Structures are given as C-alpha cells and as structure tokens.
Tab-separated table of C-alpha atoms in Angstrom:
chain	number	residue	atom	x	y	z
A	22	SER	CA	34.181	174.132	105.654
A	23	SER	CA	34.789	171.540	108.338
A	24	SER	CA	35.364	168.742	105.812
A	25	SER	CA	38.010	170.871	104.106
A	26	ALA	CA	39.674	171.506	107.480
A	27	ALA	CA	39.586	167.776	108.255
A	28	SER	CA	41.085	167.055	104.845
A	29	ASP	CA	43.918	169.501	105.567
A	30	VAL	CA	44.598	167.760	108.876
A	31	TYR	CA	44.815	164.379	107.103
A	32	LYS	CA	47.127	165.797	104.454
A	33	ARG	CA	49.442	167.203	107.145
A	34	GLN	CA	49.415	163.864	108.961
A	35	ILE	CA	50.284	161.999	105.759
A	36	LEU	CA	53.159	164.418	105.107
A	37	LYS	CA	54.380	164.028	108.686
A	38	TYR	CA	54.387	160.233	108.376
A	39	LEU	CA	56.083	160.456	104.981
A	40	SER	CA	58.819	162.549	106.585
A	41	LEU	CA	59.234	159.956	109.347
A	42	ARG	CA	59.391	157.182	106.751
A	43	ARG	CA	62.052	159.130	104.839
A	44	LYS	CA	64.150	159.524	108.001
A	45	GLU	CA	63.907	155.787	108.628
A	46	VAL	CA	64.926	154.988	105.036
A	47	MET	CA	67.889	157.349	105.306
A	48	LYS	CA	69.037	155.678	108.531
A	49	ILE	CA	68.881	152.235	106.943
A	50	THR	CA	70.627	153.469	103.781
A	51	LYS	CA	73.813	154.005	105.806
A	52	TYR	CA	74.107	150.233	106.202
A	53	LYS	CA	73.166	149.166	102.674
A	54	LYS	CA	75.279	148.469	99.644
A	55	ARG	CA	73.985	149.701	96.306
A	56	SER	CA	73.160	146.097	95.331
A	57	GLU	CA	70.898	145.748	98.385
A	58	ILE	CA	68.603	148.678	97.615
A	59	VAL	CA	66.038	146.698	95.609
A	60	ASP	CA	64.909	143.455	97.237
A	61	GLN	CA	61.947	142.201	95.190
A	62	LYS	CA	61.170	139.356	97.595
A	63	ARG	CA	60.991	141.717	100.563
A	64	ILE	CA	58.904	144.217	98.599
A	65	ALA	CA	56.428	141.519	97.474
A	66	SER	CA	56.132	140.192	101.021
A	67	MET	CA	55.601	143.663	102.445
A	68	LEU	CA	52.938	144.516	99.841
A	69	LYS	CA	51.086	141.282	100.595
A	70	LYS	CA	50.983	142.128	104.316
A	71	LEU	CA	49.913	145.718	103.633
A	72	VAL	CA	47.098	144.604	101.307
A	73	ARG	CA	45.851	142.188	103.974
A	74	LYS	CA	45.940	144.899	106.648
A	75	GLY	CA	44.346	147.382	104.257
A	76	LYS	CA	41.471	144.998	103.521
A	77	ALA	CA	40.782	144.816	107.251
A	78	LEU	CA	40.426	148.620	107.136
A	79	ASN	CA	38.187	148.480	104.037
A	80	ILE	CA	40.872	149.854	101.720
A	81	GLU	CA	40.862	148.421	98.215
A	82	PRO	CA	43.998	146.415	97.339
A	83	TYR	CA	44.774	148.582	94.288
A	84	VAL	CA	44.845	151.707	96.467
A	85	ILE	CA	47.367	150.109	98.838
A	86	GLU	CA	49.477	148.641	96.028
A	87	ASN	CA	49.579	151.809	93.918
A	88	LEU	CA	50.415	154.121	96.814
A	89	TRP	CA	53.073	151.844	98.298
A	90	LYS	CA	54.672	151.022	94.943
A	91	ALA	CA	54.949	154.755	94.194
A	92	MET	CA	56.465	155.356	97.620
A	93	ILE	CA	58.877	152.426	97.233
A	94	ARG	CA	59.997	153.667	93.784
A	95	SER	CA	60.551	157.143	95.200
A	96	PHE	CA	62.577	155.904	98.144
A	97	ILE	CA	64.644	153.607	95.902
A	98	LYS	CA	65.491	156.662	93.787
A	99	LEU	CA	66.410	158.592	96.930
A	100	GLU	CA	68.598	155.750	98.217
A	101	ARG	CA	70.400	155.481	94.885
A	102	GLU	CA	71.159	159.196	95.040
A	103	LYS	CA	72.543	158.864	98.572
A	104	ILE	CA	74.596	155.667	98.250
C-alpha cells in the first residue's frame, strides 16, 4: 500500500540521517579525551532545545527525550569503544 511505501521511505531517511550523525560523532571523537565523552550539562541543554523545537512540530516531549536519550547512550557507547 502507499502508506507502507511512505513508511519505508521515512525509515530509510531516518537510517540515512543516523548514519550521518554517526559520521559526525566519529569525527568529533578524534578530538575528545575519554573524560570528555559524557557532558551532562551539554546533554541537558541539547535536550531542552530539542524538546522546544519538537513541540513546535507537535511532537510530544517524551518522544523527543526517549529517542534522543537512546541515541546519546548508543553514541556514548560507540565513542568509548573507539577512544
């Protein structure tokens, strides 16, 4: 069906952007020390901005927070493996 095809397009786009985000994280990792991987202040500030922007797009705060926190945890794990 067309909604299934549209859903597949969105899933591919999300994966593409996730890949771009990963590349960016890996670039930045080259300049970080292990002690700099987790910056709670920066994470809290970023989440606040994302929630605000998400609200403007009618996305519930918990959706933004849960998705981004999962992504942040995953990228922290990746960075720790690479540093």
